[in-house]
CSV table of N, CA and C in Angstrom, one decimal:
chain,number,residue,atom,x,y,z
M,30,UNK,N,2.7,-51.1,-86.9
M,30,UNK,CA,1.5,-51.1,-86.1
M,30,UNK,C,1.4,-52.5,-85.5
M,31,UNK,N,0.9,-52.5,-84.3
M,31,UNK,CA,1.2,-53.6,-83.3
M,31,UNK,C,-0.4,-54.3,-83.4
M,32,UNK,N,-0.6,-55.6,-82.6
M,32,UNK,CA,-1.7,-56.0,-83.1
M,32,UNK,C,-2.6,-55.9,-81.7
M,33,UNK,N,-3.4,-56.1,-81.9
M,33,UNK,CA,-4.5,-55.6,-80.5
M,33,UNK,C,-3.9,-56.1,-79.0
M,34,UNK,N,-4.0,-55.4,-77.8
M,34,UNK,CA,-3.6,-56.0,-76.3
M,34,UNK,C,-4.6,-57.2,-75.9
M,35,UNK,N,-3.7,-58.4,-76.4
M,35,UNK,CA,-4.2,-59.6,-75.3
M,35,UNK,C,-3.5,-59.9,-74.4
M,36,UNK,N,-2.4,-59.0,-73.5
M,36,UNK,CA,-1.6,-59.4,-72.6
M,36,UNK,C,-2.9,-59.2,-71.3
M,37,UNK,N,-2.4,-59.7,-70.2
M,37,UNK,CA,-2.9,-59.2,-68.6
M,37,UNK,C,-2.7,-57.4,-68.4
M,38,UNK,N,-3.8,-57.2,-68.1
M,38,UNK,CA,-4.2,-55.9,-67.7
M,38,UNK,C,-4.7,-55.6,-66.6
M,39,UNK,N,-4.6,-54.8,-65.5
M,39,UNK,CA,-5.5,-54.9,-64.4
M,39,UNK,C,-6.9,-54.4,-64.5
M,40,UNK,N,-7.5,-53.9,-65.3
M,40,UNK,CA,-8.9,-53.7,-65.9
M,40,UNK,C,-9.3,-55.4,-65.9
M,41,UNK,N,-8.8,-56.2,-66.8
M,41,UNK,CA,-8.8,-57.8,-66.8
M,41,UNK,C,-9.1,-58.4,-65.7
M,42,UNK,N,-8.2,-58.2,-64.9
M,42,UNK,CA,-8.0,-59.0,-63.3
M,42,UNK,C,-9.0,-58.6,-63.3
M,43,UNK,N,-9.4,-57.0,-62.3
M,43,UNK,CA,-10.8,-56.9,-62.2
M,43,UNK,C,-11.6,-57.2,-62.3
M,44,UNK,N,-12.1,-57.7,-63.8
M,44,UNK,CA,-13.2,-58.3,-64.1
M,44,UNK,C,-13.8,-59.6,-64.0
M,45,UNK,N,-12.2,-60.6,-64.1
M,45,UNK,CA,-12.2,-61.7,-63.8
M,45,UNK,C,-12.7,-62.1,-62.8
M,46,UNK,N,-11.8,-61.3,-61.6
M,46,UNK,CA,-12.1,-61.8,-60.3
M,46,UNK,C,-13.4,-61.2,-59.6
M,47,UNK,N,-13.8,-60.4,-60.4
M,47,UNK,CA,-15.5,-60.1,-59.9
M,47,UNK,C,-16.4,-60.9,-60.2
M,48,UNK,N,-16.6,-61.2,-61.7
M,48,UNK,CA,-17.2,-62.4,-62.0
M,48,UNK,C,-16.4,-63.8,-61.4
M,49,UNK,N,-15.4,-63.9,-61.2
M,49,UNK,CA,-15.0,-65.2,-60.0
M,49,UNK,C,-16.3,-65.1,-58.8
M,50,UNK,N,-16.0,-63.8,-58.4
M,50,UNK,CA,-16.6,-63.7,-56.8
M,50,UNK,C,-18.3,-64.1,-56.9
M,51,UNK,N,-18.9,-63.4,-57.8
M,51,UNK,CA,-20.4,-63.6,-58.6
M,51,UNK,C,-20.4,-65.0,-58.3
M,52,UNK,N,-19.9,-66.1,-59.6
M,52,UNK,CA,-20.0,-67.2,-59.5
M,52,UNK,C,-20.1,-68.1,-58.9
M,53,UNK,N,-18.6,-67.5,-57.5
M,53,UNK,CA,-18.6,-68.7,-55.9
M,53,UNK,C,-20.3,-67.9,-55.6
M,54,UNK,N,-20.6,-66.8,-55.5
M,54,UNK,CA,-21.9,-66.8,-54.6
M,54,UNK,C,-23.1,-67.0,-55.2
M,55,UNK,N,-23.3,-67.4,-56.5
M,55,UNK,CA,-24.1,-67.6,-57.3
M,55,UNK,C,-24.1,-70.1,-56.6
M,56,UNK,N,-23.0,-70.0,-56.9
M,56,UNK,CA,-22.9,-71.5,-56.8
M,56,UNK,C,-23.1,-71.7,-55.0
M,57,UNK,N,-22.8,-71.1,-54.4
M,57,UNK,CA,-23.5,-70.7,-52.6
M,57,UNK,C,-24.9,-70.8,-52.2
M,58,UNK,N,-24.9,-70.1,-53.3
M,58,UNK,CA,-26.8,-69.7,-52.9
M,58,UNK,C,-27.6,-71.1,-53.5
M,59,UNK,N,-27.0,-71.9,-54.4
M,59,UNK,CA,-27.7,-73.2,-54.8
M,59,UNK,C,-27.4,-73.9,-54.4
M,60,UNK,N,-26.3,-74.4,-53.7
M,60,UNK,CA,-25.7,-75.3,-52.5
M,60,UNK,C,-26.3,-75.4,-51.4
M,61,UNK,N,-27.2,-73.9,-51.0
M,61,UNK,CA,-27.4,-73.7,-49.9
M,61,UNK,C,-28.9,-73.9,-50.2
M,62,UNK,N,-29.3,-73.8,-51.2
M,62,UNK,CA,-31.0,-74.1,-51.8
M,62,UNK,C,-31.0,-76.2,-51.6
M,63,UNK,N,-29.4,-76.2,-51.7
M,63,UNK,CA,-30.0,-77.8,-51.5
M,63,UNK,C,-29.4,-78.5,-50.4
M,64,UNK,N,-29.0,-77.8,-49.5
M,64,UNK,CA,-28.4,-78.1,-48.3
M,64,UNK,C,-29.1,-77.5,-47.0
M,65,UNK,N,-30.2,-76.7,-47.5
M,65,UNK,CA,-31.1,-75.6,-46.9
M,65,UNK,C,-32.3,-76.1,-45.9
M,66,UNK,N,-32.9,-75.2,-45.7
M,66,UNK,CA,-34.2,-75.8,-45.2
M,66,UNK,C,-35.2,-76.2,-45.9
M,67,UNK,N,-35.6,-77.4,-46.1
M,67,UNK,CA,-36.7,-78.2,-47.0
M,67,UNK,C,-38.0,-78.6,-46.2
M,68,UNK,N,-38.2,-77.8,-45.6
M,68,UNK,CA,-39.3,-78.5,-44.5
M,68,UNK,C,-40.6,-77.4,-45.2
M,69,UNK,N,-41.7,-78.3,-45.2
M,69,UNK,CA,-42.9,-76.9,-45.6
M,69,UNK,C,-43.5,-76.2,-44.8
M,70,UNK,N,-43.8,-75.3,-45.1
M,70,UNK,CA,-43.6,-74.1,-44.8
M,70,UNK,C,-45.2,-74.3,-43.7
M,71,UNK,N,-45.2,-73.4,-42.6
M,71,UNK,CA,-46.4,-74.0,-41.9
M,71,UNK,C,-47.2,-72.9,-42.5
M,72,UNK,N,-49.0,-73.3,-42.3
M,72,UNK,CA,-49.8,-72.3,-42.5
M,72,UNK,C,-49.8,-70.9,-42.0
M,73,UNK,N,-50.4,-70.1,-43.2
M,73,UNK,CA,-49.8,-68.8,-42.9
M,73,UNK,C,-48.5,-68.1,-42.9
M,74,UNK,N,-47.1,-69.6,-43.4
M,74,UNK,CA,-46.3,-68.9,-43.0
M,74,UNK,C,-45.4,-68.5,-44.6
M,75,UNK,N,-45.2,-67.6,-45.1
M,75,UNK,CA,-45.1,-66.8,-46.2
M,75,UNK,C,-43.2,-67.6,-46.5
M,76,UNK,N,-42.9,-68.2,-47.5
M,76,UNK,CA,-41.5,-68.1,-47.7
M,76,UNK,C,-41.3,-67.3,-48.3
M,77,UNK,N,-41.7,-66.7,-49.5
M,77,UNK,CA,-41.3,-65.5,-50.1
M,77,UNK,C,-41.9,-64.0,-50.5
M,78,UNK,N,-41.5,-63.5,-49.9
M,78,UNK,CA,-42.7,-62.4,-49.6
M,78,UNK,C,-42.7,-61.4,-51.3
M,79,UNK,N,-43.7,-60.0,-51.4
M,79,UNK,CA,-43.6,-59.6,-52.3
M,79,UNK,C,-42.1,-58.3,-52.6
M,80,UNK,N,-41.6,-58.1,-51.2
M,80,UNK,CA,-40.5,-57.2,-51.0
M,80,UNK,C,-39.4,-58.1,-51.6
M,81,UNK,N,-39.1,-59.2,-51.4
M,81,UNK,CA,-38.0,-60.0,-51.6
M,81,UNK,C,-37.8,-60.1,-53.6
M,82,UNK,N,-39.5,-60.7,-53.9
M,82,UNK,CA,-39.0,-60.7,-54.8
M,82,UNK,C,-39.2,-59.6,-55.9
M,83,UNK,N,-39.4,-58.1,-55.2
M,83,UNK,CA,-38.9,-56.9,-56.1
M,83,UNK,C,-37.6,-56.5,-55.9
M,84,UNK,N,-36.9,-56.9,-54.5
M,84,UNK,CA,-35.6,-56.6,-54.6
M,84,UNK,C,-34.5,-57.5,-55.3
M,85,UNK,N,-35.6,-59.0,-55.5
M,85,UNK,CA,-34.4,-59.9,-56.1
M,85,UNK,C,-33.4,-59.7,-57.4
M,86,UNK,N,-34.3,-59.0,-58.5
M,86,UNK,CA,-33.5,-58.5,-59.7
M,86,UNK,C,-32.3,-57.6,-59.2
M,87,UNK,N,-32.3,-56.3,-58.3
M,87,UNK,CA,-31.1,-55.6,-58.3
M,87,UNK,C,-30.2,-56.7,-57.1
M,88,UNK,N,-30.0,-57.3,-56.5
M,88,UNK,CA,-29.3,-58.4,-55.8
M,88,UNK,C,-27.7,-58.1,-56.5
M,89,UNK,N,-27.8,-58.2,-57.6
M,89,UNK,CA,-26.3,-58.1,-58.3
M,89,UNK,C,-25.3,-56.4,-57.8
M,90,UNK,N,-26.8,-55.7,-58.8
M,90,UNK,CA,-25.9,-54.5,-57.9
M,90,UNK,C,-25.8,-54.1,-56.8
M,91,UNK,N,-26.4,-54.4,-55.6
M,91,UNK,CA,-26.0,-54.9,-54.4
M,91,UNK,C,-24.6,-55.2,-53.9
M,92,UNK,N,-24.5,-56.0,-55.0
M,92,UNK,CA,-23.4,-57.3,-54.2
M,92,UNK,C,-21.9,-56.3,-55.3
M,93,UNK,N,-22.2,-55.7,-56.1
M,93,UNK,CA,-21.3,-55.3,-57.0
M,93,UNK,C,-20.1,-54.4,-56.4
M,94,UNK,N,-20.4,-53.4,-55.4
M,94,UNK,CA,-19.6,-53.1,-54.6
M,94,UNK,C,-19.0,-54.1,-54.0
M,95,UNK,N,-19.3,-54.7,-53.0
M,95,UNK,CA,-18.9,-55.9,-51.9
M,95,UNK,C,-17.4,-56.5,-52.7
M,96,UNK,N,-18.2,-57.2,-54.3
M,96,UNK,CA,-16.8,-57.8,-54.8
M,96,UNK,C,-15.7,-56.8,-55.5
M,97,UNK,N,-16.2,-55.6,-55.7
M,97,UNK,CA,-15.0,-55.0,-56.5
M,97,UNK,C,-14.5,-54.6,-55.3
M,98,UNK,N,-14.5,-53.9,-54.5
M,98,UNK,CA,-13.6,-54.0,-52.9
M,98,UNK,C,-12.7,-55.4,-52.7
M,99,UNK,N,-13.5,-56.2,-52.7
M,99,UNK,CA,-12.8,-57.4,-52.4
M,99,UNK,C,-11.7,-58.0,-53.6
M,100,UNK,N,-12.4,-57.5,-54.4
M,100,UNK,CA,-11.4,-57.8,-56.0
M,100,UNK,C,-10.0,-56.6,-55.7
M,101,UNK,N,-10.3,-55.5,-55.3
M,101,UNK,CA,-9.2,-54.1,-55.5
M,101,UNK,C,-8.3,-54.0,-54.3
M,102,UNK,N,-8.8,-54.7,-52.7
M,102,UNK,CA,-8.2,-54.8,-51.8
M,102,UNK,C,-7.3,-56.1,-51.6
M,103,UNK,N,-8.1,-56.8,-51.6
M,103,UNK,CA,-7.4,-58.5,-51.9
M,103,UNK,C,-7.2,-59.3,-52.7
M,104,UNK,N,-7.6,-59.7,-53.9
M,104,UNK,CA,-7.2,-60.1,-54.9
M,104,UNK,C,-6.1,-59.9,-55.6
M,105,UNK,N,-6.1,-58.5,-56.1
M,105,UNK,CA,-5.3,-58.1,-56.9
M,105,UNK,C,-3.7,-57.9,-55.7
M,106,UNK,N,-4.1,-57.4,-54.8
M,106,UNK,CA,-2.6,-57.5,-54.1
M,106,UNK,C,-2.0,-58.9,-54.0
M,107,UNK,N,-2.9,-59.6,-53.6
M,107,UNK,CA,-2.1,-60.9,-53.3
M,107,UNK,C,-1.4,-61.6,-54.9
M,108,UNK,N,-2.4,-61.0,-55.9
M,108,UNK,CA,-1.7,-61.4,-57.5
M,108,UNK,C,-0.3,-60.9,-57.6
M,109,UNK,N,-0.4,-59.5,-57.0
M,109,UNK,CA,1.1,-58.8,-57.3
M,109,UNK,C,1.5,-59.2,-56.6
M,110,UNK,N,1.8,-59.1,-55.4
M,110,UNK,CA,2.8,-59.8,-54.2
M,110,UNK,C,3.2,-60.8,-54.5
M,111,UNK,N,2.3,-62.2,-54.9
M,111,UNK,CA,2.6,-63.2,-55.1
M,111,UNK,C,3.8,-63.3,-56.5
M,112,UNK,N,3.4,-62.5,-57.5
M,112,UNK,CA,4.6,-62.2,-58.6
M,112,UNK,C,5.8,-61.6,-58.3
M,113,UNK,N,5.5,-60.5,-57.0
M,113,UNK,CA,7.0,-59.9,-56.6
M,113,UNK,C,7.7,-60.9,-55.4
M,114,UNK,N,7.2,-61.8,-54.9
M,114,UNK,CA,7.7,-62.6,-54.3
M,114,UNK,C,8.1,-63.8,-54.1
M,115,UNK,N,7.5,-64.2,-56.1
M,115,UNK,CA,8.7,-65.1,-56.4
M,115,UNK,C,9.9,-64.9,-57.6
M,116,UNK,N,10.0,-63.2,-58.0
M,116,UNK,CA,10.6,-62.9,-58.4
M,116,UNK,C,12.1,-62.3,-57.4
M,117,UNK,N,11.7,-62.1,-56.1
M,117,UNK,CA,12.7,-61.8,-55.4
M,117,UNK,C,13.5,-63.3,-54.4
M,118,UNK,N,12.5,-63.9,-53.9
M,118,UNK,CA,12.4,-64.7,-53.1
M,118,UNK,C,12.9,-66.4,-54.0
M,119,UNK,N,12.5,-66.3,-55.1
M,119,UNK,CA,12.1,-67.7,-56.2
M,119,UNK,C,11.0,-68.5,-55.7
M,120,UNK,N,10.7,-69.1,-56.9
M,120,UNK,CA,9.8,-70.4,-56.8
M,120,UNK,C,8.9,-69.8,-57.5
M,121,UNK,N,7.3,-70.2,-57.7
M,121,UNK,CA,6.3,-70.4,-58.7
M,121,UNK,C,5.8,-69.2,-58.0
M,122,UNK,N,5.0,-68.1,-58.6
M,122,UNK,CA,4.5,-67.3,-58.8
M,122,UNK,C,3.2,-67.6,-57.8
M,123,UNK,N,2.6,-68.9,-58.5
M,123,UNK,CA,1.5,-69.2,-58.5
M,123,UNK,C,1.4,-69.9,-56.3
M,124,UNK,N,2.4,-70.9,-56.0
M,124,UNK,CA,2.8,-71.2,-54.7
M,124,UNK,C,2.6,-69.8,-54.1
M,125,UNK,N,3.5,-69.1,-54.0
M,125,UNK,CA,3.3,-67.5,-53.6
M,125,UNK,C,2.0,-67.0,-53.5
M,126,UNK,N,0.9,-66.6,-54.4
M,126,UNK,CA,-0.2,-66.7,-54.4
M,126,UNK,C,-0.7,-67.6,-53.7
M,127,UNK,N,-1.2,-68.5,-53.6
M,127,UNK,CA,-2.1,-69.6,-52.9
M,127,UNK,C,-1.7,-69.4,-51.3
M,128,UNK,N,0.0,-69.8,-51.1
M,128,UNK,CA,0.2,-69.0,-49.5
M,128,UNK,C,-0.6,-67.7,-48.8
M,129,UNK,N,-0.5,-67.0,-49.9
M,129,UNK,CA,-1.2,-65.7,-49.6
M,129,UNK,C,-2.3,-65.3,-49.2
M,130,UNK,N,-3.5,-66.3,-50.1
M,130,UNK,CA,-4.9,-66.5,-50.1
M,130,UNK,C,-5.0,-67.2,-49.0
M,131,UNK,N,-4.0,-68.6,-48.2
M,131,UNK,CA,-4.3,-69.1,-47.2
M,131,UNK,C,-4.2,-67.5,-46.1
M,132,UNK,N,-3.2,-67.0,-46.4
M,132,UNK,CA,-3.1,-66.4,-45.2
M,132,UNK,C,-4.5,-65.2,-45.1
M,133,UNK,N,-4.6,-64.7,-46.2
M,133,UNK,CA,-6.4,-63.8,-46.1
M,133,UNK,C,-7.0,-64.7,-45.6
M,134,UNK,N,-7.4,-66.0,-46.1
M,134,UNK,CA,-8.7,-66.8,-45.2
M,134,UNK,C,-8.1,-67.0,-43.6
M,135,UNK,N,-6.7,-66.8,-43.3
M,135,UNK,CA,-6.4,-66.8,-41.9
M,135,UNK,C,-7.0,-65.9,-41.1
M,136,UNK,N,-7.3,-64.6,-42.1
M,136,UNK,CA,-7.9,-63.1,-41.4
M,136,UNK,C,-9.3,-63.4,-40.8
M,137,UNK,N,-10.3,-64.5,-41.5
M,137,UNK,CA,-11.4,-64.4,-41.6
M,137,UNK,C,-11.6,-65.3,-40.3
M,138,UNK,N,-10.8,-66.1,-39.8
M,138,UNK,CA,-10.5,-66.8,-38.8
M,138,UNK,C,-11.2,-66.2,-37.3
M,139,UNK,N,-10.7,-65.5,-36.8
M,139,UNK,CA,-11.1,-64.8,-35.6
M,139,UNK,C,-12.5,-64.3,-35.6
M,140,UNK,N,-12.7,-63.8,-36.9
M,140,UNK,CA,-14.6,-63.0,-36.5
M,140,UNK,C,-15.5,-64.2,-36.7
M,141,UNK,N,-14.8,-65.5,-35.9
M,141,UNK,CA,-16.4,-65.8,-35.8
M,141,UNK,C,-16.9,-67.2,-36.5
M,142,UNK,N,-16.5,-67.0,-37.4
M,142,UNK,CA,-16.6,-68.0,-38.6
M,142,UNK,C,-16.1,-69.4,-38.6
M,143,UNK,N,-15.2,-69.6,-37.4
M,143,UNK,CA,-14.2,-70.9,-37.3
M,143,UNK,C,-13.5,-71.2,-38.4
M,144,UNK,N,-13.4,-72.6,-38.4
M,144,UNK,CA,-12.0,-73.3,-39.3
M,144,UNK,C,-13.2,-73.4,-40.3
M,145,UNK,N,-14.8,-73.5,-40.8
M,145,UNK,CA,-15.0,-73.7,-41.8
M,145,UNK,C,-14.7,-72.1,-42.3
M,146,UNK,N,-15.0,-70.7,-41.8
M,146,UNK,CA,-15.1,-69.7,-42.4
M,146,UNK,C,-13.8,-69.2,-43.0
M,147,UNK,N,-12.4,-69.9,-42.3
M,147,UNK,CA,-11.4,-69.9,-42.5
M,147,UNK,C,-10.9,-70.8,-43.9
M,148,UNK,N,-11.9,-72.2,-44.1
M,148,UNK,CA,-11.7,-72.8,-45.5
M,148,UNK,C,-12.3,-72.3,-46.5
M,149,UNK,N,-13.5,-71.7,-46.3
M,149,UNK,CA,-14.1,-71.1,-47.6
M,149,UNK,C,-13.6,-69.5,-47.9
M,150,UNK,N,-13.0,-68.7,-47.1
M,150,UNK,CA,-12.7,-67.8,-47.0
M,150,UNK,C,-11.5,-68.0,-47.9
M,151,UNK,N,-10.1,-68.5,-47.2
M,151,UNK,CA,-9.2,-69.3,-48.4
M,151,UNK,C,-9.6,-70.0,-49.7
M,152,UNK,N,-10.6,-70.6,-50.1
M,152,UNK,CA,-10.3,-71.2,-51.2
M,152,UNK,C,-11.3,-70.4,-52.2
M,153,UNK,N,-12.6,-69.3,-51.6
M,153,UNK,CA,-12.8,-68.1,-52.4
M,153,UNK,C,-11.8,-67.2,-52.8
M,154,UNK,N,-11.1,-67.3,-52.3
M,154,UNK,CA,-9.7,-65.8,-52.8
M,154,UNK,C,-8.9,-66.5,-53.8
M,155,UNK,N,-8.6,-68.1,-53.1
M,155,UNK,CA,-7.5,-68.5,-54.1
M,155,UNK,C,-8.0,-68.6,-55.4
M,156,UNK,N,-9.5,-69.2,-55.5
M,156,UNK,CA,-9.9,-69.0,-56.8
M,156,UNK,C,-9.9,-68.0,-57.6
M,157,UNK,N,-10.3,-66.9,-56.8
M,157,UNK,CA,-10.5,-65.6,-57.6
M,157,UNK,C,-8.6,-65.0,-58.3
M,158,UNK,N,-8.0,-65.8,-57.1
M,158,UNK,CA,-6.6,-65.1,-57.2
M,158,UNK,C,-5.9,-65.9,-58.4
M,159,UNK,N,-6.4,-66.9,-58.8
M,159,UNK,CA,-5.4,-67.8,-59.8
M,159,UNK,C,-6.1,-67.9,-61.3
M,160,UNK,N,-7.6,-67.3,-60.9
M,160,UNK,CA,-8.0,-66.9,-62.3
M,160,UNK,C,-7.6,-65.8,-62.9
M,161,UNK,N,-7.8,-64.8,-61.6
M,161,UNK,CA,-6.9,-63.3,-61.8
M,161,UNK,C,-5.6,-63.4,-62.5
M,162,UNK,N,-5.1,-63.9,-62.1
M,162,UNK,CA,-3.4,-64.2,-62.5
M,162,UNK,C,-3.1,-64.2,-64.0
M,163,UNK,N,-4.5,-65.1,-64.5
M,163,UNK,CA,-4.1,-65.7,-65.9
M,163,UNK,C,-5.1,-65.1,-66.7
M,164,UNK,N,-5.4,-64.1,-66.3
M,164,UNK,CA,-6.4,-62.7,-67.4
M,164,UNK,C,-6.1,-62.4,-68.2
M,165,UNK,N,-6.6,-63.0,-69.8
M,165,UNK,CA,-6.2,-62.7,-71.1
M,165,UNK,C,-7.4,-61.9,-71.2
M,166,UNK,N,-7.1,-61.7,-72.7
M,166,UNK,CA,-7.9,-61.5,-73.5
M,166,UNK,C,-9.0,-62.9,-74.2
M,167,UNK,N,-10.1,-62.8,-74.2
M,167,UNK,CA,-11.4,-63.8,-74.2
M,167,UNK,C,-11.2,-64.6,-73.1
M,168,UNK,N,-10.7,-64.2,-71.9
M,168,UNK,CA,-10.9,-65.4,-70.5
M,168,UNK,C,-12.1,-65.0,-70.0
M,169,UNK,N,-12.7,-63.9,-70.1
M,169,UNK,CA,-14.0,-63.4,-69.3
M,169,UNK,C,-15.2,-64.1,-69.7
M,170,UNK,N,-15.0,-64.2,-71.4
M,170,UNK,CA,-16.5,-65.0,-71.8
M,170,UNK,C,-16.0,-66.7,-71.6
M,171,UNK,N,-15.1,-66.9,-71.5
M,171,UNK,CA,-14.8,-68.4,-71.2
M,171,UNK,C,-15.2,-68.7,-70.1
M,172,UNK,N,-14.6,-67.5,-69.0
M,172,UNK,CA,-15.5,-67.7,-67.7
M,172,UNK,C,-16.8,-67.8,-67.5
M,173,UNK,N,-17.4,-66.8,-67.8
M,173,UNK,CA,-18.4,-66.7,-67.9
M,173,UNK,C,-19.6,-68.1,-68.4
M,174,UNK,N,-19.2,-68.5,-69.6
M,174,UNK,CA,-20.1,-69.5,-70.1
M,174,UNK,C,-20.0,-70.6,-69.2
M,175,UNK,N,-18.4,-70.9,-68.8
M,175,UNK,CA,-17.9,-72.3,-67.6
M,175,UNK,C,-18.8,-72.2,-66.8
M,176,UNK,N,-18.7,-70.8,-66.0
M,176,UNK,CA,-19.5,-71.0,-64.6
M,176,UNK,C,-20.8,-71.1,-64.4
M,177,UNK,N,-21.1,-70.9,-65.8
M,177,UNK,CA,-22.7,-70.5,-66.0
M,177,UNK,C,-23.0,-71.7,-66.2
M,178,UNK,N,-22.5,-72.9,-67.1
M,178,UNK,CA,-23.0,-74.0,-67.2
M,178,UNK,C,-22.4,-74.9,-65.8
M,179,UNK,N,-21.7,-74.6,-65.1
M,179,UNK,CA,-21.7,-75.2,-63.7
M,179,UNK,C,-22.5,-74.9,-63.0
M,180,UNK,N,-22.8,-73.5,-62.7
M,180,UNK,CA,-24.2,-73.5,-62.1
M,180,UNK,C,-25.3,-74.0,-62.4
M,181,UNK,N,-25.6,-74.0,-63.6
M,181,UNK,CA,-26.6,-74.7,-63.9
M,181,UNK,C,-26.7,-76.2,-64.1
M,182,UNK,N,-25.4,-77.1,-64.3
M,182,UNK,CA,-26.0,-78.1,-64.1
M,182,UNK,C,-25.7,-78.4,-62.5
M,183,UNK,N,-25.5,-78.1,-61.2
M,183,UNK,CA,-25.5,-77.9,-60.0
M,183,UNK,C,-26.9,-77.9,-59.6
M,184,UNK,N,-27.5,-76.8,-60.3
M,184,UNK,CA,-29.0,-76.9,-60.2
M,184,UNK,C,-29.9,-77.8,-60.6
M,185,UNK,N,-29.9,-78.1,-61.8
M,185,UNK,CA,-30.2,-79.5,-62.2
M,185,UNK,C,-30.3,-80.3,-61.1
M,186,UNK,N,-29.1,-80.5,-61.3
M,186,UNK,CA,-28.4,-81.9,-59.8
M,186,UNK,C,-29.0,-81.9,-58.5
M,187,UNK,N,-29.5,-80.2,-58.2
M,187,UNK,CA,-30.3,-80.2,-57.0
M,187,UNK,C,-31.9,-80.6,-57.2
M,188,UNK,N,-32.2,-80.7,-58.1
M,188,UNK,CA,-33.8,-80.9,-58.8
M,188,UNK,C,-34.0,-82.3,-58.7
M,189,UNK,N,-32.5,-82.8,-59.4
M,189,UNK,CA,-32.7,-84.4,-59.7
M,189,UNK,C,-32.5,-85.2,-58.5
M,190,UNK,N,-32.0,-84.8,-57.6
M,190,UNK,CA,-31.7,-85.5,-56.2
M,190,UNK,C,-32.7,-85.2,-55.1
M,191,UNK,N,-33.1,-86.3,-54.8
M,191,UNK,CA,-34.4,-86.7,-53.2
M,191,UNK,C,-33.9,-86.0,-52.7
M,192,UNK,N,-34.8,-85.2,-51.6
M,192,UNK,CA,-34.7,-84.7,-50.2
M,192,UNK,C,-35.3,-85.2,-49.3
């Protein structure tokens, strides 16, 4: 009798690179809280209305489709590709990968977004792609707790710094 599967699984990847994608837009949305508009708000003029903040709890499941698409279409191909093409081709698995991710944030290029939408577009995938890669067993709660205390001390840091 064999001992429990902690190898990579694509259930794993999946999860990983979902909660990857959560994270970068969790860490977006506080970057953008302190990079945002800070001006007060004029009379009468409402910043947060009562619709916004009934819809704010479901936000996640929202967004839950968007990254498993992006987890199932792009991620995970560019994981495998990147393994079948340094298995046929040589060199690091991982080089392979990262080329790949540049080339998806190449796609994001043309609609619009310029050379910034083209850098964050790349280095969203690559992250999701190189955490993907290395999907054990207990990496989700490791993730999980990492990004969680990165976000939060990010936020912090936005509290503690002048505007």
């Amino acid at each position: 009798m064999s001992g429990p599967d902690t190898g990579r699984t694509t259930a794993r990847m999946m999860r990983i690179s979902i909660l990857t994608l959560f994270l970068e837009a969790a860490l977006a949305l506080v970057l953008g809280m302190l990079l945002g508009d800070t001006r007060q708000p004029e009379p009468g003029e409402e910043r947060v209305s009562a619709l916004t903040l009934m819809v704010l709890p479901f936000t996640p499941l929202l967004a839950l489709l968007p990254a498993a698409a992006v987890s199932a279409v792009v991620v995970l191909p560019t994981v495998l590709l990147g393994e079948h093409l340094a298995r046929r081709a040589g060199g690091r698995a991982l080089w392979w990968q990262l080329l790949l991710s540049t080339a998806v944030g190449a796609v994001l290029l043309p609609t619009g977004a310029g050379w910034a939408g083209w850098v964050v577009g790349a280095v969203c995938v690559a992250t999701a792609v190189v955490l993907a890669a290395r999907a054990r067993r207990g990496h989700f709660v490791r993730l999980l707790l990492w990004g969680t205390l990165t976000i939060l001390t990010t936020s912090l840091l936005t509290l503690l710094l002048p505007t």
